[in-house]
Short mmCIF file of C-alpha atoms and ligand atoms in Angstrom, two decimals:
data_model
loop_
_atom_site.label_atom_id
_atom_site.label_comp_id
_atom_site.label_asym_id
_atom_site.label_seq_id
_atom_site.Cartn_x
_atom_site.Cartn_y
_atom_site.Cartn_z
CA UNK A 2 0.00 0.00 0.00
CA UNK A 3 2.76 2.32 0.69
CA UNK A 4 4.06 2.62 -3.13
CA UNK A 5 1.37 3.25 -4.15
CA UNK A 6 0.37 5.96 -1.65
CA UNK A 7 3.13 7.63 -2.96
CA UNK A 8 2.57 7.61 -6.51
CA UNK A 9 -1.00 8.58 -5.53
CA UNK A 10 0.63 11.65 -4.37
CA UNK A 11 2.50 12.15 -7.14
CA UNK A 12 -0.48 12.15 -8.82
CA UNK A 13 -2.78 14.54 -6.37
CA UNK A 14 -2.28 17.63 -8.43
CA UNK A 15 -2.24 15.94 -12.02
CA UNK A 16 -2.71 17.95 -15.17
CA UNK A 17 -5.69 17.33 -17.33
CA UNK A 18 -3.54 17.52 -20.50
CA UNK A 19 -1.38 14.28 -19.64
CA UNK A 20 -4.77 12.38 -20.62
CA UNK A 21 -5.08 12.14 -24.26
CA UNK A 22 -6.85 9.68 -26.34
CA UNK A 23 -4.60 7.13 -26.79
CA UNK A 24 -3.82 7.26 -22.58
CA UNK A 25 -7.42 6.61 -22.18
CA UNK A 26 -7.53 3.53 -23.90
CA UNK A 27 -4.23 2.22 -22.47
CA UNK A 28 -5.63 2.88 -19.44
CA UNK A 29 -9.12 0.89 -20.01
CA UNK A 30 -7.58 -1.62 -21.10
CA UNK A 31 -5.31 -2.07 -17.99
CA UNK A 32 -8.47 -1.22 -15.43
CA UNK A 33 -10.15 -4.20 -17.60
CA UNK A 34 -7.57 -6.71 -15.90
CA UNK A 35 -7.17 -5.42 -12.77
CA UNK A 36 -11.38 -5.66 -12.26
CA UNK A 37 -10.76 -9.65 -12.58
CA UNK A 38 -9.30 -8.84 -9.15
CA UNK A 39 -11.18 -6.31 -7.57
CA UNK A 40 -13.29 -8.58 -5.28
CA UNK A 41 -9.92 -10.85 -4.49
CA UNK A 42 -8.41 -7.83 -3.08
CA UNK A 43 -11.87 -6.64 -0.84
CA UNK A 44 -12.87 -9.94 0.37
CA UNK A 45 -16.62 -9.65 1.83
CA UNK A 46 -16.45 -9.52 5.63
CA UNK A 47 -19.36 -8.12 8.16
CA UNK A 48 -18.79 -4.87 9.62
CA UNK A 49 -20.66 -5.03 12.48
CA UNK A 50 -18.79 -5.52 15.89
CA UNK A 51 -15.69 -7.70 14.02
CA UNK A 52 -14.04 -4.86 13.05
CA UNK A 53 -10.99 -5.36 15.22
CA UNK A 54 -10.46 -8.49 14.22
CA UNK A 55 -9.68 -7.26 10.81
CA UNK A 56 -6.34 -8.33 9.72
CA UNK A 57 -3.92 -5.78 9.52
CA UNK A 58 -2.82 -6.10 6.02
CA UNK A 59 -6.11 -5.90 4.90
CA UNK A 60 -6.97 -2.84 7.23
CA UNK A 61 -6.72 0.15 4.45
CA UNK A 62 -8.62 -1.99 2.03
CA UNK A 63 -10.95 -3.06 4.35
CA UNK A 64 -11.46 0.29 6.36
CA UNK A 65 -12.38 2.00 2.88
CA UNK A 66 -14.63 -0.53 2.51
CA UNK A 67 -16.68 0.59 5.66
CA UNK A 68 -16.05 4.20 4.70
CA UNK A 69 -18.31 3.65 1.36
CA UNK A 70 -20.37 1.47 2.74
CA UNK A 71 -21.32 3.14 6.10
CA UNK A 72 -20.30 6.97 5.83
CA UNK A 73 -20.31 8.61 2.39
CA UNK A 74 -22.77 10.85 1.94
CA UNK A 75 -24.45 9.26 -1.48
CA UNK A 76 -27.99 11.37 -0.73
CA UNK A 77 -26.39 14.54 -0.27
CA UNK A 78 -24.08 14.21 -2.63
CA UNK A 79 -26.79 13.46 -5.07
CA UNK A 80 -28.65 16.18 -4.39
CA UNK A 81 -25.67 18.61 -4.80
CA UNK A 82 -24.62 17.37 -8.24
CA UNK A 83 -27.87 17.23 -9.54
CA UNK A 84 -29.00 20.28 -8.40
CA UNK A 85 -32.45 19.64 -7.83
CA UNK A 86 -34.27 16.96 -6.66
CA UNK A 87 -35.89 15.23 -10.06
CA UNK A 88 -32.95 13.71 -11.99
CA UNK A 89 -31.32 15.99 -14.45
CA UNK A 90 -28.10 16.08 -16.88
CA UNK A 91 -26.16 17.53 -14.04
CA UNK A 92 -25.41 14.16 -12.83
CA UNK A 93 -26.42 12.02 -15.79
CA UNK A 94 -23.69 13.95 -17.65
CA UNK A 95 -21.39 14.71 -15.18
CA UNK A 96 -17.54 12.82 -15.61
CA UNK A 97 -16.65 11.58 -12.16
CA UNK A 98 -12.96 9.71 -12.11
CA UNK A 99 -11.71 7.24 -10.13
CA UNK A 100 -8.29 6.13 -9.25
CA UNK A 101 -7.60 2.68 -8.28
CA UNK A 102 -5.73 1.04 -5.90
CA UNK A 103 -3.19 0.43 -8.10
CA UNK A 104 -2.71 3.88 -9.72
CA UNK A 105 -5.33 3.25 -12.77
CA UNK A 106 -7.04 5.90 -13.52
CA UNK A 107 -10.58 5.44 -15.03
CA UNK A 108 -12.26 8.60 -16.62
CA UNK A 109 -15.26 9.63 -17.60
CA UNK A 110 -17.45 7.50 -15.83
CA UNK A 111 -21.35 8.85 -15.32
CA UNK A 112 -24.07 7.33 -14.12
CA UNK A 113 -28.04 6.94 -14.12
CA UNK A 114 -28.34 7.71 -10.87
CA UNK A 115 -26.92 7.60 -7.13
CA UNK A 116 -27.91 3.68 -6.69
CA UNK A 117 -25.19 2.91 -9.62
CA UNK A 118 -22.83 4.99 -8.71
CA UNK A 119 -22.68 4.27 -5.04
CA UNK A 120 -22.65 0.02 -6.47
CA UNK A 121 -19.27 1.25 -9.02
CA UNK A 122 -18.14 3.10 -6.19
CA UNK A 123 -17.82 -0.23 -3.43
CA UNK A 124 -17.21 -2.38 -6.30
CA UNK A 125 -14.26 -0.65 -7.37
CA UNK A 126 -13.06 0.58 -4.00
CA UNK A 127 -11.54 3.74 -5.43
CA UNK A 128 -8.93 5.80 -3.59
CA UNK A 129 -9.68 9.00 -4.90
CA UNK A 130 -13.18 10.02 -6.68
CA UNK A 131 -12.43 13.34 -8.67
CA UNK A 132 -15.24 15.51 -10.43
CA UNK A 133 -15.30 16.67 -13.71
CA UNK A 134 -17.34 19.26 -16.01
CA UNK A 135 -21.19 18.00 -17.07
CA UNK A 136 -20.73 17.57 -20.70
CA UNK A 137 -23.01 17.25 -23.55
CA UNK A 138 -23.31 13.71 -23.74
CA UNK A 139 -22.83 11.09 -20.87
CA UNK A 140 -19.86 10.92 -20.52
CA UNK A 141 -19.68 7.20 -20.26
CA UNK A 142 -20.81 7.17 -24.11
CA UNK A 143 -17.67 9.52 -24.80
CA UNK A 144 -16.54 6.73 -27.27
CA UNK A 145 -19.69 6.39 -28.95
CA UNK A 146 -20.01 9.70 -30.29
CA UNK A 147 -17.67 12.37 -32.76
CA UNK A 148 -15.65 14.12 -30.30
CA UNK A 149 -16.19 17.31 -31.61
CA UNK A 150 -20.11 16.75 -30.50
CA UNK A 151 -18.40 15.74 -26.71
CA UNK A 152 -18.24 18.95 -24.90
CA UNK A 153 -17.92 20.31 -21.43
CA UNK A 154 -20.69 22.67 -20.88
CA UNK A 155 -20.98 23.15 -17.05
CA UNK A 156 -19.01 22.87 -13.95
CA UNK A 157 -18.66 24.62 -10.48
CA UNK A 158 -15.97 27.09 -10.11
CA UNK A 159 -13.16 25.75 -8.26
CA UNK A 160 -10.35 27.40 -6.54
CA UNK A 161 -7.62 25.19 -5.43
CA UNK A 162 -5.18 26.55 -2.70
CA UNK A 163 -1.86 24.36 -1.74
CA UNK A 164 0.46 24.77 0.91
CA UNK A 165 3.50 23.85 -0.84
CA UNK A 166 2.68 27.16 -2.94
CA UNK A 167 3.69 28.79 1.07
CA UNK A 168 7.28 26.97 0.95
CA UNK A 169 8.75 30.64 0.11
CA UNK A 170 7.32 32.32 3.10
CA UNK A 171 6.42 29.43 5.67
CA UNK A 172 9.11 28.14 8.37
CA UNK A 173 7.60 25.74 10.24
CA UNK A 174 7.14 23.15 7.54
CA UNK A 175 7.89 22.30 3.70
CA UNK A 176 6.51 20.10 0.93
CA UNK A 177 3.01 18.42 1.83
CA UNK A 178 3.80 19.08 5.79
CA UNK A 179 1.68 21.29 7.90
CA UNK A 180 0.97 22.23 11.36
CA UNK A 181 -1.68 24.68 13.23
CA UNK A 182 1.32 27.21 12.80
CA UNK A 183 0.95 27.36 9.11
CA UNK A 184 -2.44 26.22 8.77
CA UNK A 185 -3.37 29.89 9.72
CA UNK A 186 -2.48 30.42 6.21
CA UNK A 187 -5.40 28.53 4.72
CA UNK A 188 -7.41 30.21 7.04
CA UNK A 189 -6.68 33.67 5.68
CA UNK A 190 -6.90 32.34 1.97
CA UNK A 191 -10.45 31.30 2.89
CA UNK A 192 -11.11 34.17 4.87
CA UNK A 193 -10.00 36.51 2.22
CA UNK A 194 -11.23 34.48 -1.07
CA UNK A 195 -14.80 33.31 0.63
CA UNK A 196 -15.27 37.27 0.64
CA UNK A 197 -13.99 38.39 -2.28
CA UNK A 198 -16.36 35.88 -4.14
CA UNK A 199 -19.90 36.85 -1.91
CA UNK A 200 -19.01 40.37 -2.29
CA UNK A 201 -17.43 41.19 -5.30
CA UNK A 202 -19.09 38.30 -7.41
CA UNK A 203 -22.31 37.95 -5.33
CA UNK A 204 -21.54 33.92 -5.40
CA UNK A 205 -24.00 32.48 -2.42
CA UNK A 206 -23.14 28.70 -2.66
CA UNK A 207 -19.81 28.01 -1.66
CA UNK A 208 -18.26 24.56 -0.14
CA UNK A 209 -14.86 24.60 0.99
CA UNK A 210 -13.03 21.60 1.79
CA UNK A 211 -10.21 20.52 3.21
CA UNK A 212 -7.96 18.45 1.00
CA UNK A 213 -7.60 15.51 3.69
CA UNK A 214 -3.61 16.72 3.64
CA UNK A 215 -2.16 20.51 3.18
CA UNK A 216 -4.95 22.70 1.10
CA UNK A 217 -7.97 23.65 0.52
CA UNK A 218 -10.90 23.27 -2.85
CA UNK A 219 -13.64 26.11 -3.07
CA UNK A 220 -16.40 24.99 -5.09
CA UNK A 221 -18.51 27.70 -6.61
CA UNK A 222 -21.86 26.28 -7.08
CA UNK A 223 -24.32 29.05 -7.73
CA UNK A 224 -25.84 28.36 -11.20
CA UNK A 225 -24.16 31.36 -12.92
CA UNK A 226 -20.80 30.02 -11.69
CA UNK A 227 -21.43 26.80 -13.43
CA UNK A 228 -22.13 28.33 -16.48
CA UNK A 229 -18.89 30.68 -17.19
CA UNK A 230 -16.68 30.19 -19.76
CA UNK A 231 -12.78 29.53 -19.19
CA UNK A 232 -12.24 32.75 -19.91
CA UNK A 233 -14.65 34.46 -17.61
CA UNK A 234 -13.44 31.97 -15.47
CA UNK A 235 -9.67 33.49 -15.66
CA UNK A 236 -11.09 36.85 -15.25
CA UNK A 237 -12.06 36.18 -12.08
CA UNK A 238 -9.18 34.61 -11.23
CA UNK A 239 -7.09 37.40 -12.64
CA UNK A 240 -9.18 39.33 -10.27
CA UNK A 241 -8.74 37.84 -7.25
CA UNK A 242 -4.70 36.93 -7.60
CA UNK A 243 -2.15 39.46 -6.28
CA UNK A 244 0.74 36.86 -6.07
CA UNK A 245 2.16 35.25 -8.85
CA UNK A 246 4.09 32.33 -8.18
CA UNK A 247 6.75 30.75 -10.34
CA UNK A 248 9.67 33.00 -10.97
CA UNK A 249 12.31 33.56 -8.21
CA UNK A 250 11.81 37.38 -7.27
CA UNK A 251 12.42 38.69 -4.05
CA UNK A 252 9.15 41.06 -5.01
CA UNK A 253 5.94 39.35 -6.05
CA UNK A 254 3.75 42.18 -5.13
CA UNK A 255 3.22 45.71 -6.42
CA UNK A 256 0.26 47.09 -6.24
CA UNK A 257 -1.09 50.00 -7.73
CA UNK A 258 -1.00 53.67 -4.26
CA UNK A 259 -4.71 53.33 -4.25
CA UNK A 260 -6.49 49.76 -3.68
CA UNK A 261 -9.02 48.62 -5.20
CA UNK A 262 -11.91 48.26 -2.72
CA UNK A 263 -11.57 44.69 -2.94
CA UNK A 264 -7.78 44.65 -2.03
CA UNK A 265 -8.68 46.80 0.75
CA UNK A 266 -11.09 44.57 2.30
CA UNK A 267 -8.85 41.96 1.86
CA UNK A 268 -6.13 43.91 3.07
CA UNK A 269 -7.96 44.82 6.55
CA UNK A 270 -7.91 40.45 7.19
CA UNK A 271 -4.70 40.04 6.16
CA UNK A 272 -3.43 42.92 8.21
CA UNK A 273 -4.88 41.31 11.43
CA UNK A 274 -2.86 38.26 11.20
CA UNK A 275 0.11 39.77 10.13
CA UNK A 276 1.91 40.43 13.75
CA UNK A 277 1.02 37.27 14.56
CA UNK A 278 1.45 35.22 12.17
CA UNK A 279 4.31 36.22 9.99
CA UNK A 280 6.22 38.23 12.50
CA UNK A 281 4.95 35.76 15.82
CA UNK A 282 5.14 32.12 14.74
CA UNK A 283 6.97 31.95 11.11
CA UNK A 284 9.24 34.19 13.13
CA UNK A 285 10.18 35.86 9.46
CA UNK A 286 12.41 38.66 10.95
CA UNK A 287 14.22 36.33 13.45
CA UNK A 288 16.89 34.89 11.60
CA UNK A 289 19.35 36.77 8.98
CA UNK A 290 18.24 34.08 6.57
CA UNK A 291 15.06 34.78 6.80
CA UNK A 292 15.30 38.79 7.30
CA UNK A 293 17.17 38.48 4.37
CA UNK A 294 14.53 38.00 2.10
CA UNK A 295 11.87 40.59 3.67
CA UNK A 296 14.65 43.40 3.15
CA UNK A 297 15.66 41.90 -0.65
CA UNK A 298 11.73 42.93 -1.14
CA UNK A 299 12.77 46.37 -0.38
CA UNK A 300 15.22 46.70 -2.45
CA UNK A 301 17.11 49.53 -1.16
CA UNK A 302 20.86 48.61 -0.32
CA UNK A 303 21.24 51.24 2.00
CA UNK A 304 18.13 50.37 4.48
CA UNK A 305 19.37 46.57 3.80
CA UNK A 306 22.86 47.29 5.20
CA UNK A 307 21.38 49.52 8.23
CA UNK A 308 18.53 46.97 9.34
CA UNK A 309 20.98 44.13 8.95
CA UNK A 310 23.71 45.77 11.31
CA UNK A 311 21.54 46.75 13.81
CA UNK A 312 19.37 43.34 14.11
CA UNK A 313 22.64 41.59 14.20
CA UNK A 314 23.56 43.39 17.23
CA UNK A 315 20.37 42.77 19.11
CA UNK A 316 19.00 39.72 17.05
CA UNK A 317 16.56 38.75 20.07
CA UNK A 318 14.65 42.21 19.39
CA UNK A 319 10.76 40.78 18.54
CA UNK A 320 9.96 40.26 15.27
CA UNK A 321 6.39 43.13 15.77
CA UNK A 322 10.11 45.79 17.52
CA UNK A 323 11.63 44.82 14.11
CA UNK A 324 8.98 45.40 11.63
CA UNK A 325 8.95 48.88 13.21
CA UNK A 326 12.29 49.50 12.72
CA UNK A 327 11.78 49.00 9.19
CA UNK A 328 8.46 51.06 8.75
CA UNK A 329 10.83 53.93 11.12
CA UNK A 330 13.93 53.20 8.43
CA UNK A 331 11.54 53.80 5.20
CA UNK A 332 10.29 56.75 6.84
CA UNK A 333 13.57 58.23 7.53
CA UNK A 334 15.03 57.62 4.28
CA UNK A 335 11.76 59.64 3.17
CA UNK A 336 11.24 56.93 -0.06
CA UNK A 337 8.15 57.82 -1.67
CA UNK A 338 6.88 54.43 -1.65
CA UNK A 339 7.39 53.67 2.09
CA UNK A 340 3.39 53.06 2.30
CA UNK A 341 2.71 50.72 -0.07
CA UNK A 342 6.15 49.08 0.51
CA UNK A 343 4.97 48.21 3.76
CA UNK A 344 1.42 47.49 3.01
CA UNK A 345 2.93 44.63 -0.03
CA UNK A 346 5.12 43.01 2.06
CA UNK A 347 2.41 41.94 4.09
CA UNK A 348 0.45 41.14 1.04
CA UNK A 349 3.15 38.87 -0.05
CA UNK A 350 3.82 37.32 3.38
CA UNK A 351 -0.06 36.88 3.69
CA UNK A 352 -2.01 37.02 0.72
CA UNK A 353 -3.63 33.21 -0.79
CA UNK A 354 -1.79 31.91 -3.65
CA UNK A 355 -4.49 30.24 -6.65
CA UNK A 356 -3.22 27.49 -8.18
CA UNK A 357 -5.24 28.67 -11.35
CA UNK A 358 -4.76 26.45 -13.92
CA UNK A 359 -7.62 24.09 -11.39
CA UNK A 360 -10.35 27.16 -11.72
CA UNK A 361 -9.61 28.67 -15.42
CA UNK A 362 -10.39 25.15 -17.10
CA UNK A 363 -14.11 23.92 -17.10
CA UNK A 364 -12.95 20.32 -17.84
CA UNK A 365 -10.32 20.42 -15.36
CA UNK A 366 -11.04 17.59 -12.49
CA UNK A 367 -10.98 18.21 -8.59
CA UNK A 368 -10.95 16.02 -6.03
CA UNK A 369 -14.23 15.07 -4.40
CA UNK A 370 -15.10 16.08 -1.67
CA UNK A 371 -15.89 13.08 1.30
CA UNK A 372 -12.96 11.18 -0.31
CA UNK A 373 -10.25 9.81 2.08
CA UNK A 374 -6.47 10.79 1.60
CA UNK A 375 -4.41 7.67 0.95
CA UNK A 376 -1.02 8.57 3.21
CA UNK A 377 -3.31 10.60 5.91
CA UNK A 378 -6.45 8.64 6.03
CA UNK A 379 -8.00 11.80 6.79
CA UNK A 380 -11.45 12.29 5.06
CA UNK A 381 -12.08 15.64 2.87
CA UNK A 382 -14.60 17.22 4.64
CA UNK A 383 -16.18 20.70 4.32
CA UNK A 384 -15.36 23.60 6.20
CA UNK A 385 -17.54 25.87 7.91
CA UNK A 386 -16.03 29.43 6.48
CA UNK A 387 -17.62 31.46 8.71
CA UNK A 388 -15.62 29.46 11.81
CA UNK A 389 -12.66 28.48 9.66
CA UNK A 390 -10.26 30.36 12.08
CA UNK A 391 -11.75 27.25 14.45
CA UNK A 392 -10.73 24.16 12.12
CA UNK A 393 -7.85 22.03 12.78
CA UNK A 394 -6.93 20.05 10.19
CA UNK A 395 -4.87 17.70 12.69
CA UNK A 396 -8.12 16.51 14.46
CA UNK A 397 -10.05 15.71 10.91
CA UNK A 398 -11.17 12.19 11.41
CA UNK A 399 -9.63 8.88 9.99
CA UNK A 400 -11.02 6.17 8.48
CA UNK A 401 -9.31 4.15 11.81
CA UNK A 402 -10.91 7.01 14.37
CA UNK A 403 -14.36 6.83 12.45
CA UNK A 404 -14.45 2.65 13.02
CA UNK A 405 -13.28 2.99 16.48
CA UNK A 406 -15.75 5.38 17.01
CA UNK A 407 -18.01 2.96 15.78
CA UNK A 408 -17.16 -0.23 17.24
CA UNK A 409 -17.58 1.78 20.52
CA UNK A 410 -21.20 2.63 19.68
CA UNK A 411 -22.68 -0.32 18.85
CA UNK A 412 -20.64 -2.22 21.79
CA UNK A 413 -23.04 -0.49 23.87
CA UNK A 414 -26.59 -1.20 24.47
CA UNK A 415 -29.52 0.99 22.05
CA UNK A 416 -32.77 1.25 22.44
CA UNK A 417 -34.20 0.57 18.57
CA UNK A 418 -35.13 4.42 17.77
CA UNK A 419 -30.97 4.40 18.40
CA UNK A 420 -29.84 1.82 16.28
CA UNK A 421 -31.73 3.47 12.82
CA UNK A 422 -29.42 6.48 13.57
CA UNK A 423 -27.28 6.82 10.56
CA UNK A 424 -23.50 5.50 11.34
CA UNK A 425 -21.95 9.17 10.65
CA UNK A 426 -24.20 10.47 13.77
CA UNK A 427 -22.55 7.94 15.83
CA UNK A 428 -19.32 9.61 15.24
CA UNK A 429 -16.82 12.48 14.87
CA UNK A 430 -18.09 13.06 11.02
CA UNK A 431 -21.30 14.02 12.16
CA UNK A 432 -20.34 17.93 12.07
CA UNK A 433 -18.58 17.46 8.70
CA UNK A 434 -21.89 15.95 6.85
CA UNK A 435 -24.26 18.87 8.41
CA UNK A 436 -21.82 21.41 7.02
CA UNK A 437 -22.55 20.08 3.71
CA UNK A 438 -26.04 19.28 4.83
CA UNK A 439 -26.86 22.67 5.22
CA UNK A 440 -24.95 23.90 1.88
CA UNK A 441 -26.97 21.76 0.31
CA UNK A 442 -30.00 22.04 1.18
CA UNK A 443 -29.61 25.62 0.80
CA UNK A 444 -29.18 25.10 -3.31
CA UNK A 445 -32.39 23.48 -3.34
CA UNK A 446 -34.68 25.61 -1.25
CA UNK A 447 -33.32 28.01 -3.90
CA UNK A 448 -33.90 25.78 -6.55
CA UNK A 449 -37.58 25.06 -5.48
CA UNK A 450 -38.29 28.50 -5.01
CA UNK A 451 -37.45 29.14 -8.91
CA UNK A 452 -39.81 26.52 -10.00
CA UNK A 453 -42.22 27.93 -8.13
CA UNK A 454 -41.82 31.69 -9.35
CA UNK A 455 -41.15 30.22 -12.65
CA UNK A 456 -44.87 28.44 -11.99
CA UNK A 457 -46.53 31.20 -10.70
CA UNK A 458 -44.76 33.85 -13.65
CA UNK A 459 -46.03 31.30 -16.27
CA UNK A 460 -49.87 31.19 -14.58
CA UNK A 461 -50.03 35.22 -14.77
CA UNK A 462 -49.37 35.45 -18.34
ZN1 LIG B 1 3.76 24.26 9.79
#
């Protein structure tokens, strides 16, 4: 299982464009063989109260097993895709991929409904679902039609944020790591980007998850968000981005003296976890190293050479003492951008990074939400934004902690009303699902209200 946990990871923030054609029949053909042993590898076995007795080689295989059988939202789920609650192309036509145990990828699977999806889904045991766009034909009957006539035509927006894109300013961690310290990070990207969206966009329906391992996935599921274009959808993300990654500058920011509205709102979150963050725990100013880099921003040799001589005489100043020696050395050297110097840094030491090539592609694929993370076991589950500043990533179930949690339930006694509770109320997922509960039962109290205004408009004429 290990190997191919890795690969999988290798694999988490795959390109679209690596799948062409010819890949997608090599790849059918291998997932043909591999189906032969499907059932060898996740033998039947009851759930209920034997759970410890599972073997331990078989435990990933086997916990999964529980997960779809026992705890995956199918209902909800349904109802989200399909935005509404009579069966419609938004989940007929929707491509959903899987990725199998051993690293196959099968795409553009669709379904009739949630019954044969959620059979596919514990027959093939998949370790990561991702969604795709809804397309013009099923697109299960891809093959069967002239591609030109198989097109993408919705999808949710989707914003994709990754911790690794933090490596340049985070220095607690590196590489798919994290910790509460840097986590505070996400927290501001959702803060910032959950407002930007309701405010500047006037976007209502928006899940955020939590990748199961270092990032976050907005999806954008207000029916005029479906419906952009890529190139309305990299307007928006044009909008929204202030940091461009890639290239090695010391300076990634420069903003225009007077903010856009926007930037200023977004400015007045950022600003509040500044001190804390950046100058507190990533202790940015408390190491030359590190200092370096915030004065190479600057660019200004002589307030480089002056800070760096006087914090390496008195090194154990405070990070918040230091920053204010540098706003006091910009103001004494009278530079007519000292302002919005300042006010960039903490843009770039703050500010979310997009990775945009996820939200400016309609067909691009994301991964589901509710699947489990192969190396952390942790399950992707939604995030309340309003109380993000409250969610710890570290203390997001496991499959383990969710059959533990379990097994400890129904070792005790119920009464019968107890024993029809539905297995995620018997455990830590329970707040998870009634995030997305609530998201989603918010898109269809909207939807139900626009057949009936549609009804009532249609009866007046
Ligand atoms: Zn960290």
């Amino acid at each position: 299982m290990t190997d191919q946990n890795s690969e999988e990871l290798k694999n988490e923030d795959f390109d679209m464009s690596i799948f062409d054609d010819d890949m997608d029949d090599d790849i059918i053909n291998q997932v043909d063989d591999h189906l032969a042993n499907v059932h060898l590898q996740t033998p039947e076995r009851p759930f209920k109260k034997s759970l410890i007795s599972a073997p331990p080689e078989d435990d990933q295989v086997f916990l999964l097993r529980l997960f779809y059988q026992r705890f995956f939202p199918y209902k909800t789920y349904f109802n989200w895709l399909n935005y509404g609650l009579d069966i419609s192309k938004n989940f007929t036509h929707r491509e959903f991929s899987f990725t199998l145990p051993s690293d196959i990828y099968i795409r553009y699977n669709s379904f009739a409904n949630i019954d044969v999806m959620k059979k596919e889904i514990e027959r093939l045991q998949p370790i990561k679902i991702d969604i795709g766009a809804v397309y013009t034909v099923k697109p299960k009957d891809k093959k069967t039609v002239n591609e030109k006539v198989f097109k993408p035509l919705e999808k949710e927006l989707v914003f994709d944020i990754d911790m690794t894109d933090y490596d340049e300013i985070r220095t607690c961690c590196s590489g798919g790591d994290i910790c509460n310290k840097c986590w505070t990070f996400m927290t501001i990207a959702i803060k910032v980007i959950d407002a930007a969206l309701r405010e500047d966009f006037g976007f209502k329906h928006l899940l955020w998850v939590y990748s199961g391992r270092r990032g976050v996935h907005c999806w954008v599921s207000d029916e005029r968000a479906r419906k952009l274009d890529n190139e309305s959808r990299k307007a928006i993300v044009g909008f929204l981005e202030v940091i461009k990654g890639g290239a090695e500058v010391s300076r990634k920011v420069k903003l225009p003296y007077i903010l856009h509205p926007s930037l200023n709102r977004s400015l007045e979150i950022v600003k509040m976890y500044f001190g804390s963050l950046v100058l507190g725990e990533q202790e940015v100013l408390d190491t030359p190293e590190s200092w370096n880099k915030v004065l190479d921003f600057i660019n200004d040799a002589d307030i480089k050479n002056d800070l760096n001589d006087q914090w390496n005489e008195s090194p154990s100043r405070s990070g918040i003492d230091k920053w204010q020696d540098l706003r006091n050395e910009l103001e004494r050297k009278k530079r007519p951008d000292r302002e919005s110097v300042a006010r960039d840094l903490i843009f770039q030491y703050t500010y979310p990074r997009l990775d945009d090539k996820v939200s400016v592609q309609i067909n691009h694929l994301l991964k589901s939400p509710f699947c489990v993370h192969p190396k952390t076991q942790r399950v992707c589950v939604p995030i309340n934004p309003e109380v993000c500043e409250k969610f710890d990533p570290l203390a997001v179930p496991t499959l383990s902690k969710l059959s533990e949690e379990l097994n400890t339930y129904d070792a005790k006694d119920h009464n019968d009303s107890d024993r029809k509770i539905p297995d995620y109320k018997k455990t830590s997922l329970r707040p998870y699902i009634e995030i997305f509960e609530k998201f989603v039962n918010n898109l269809i109290i909207e939807k139900q209200r626009e057949k009936r205004d549609d009804a009532q408009t249609s009866m007046e004429f």
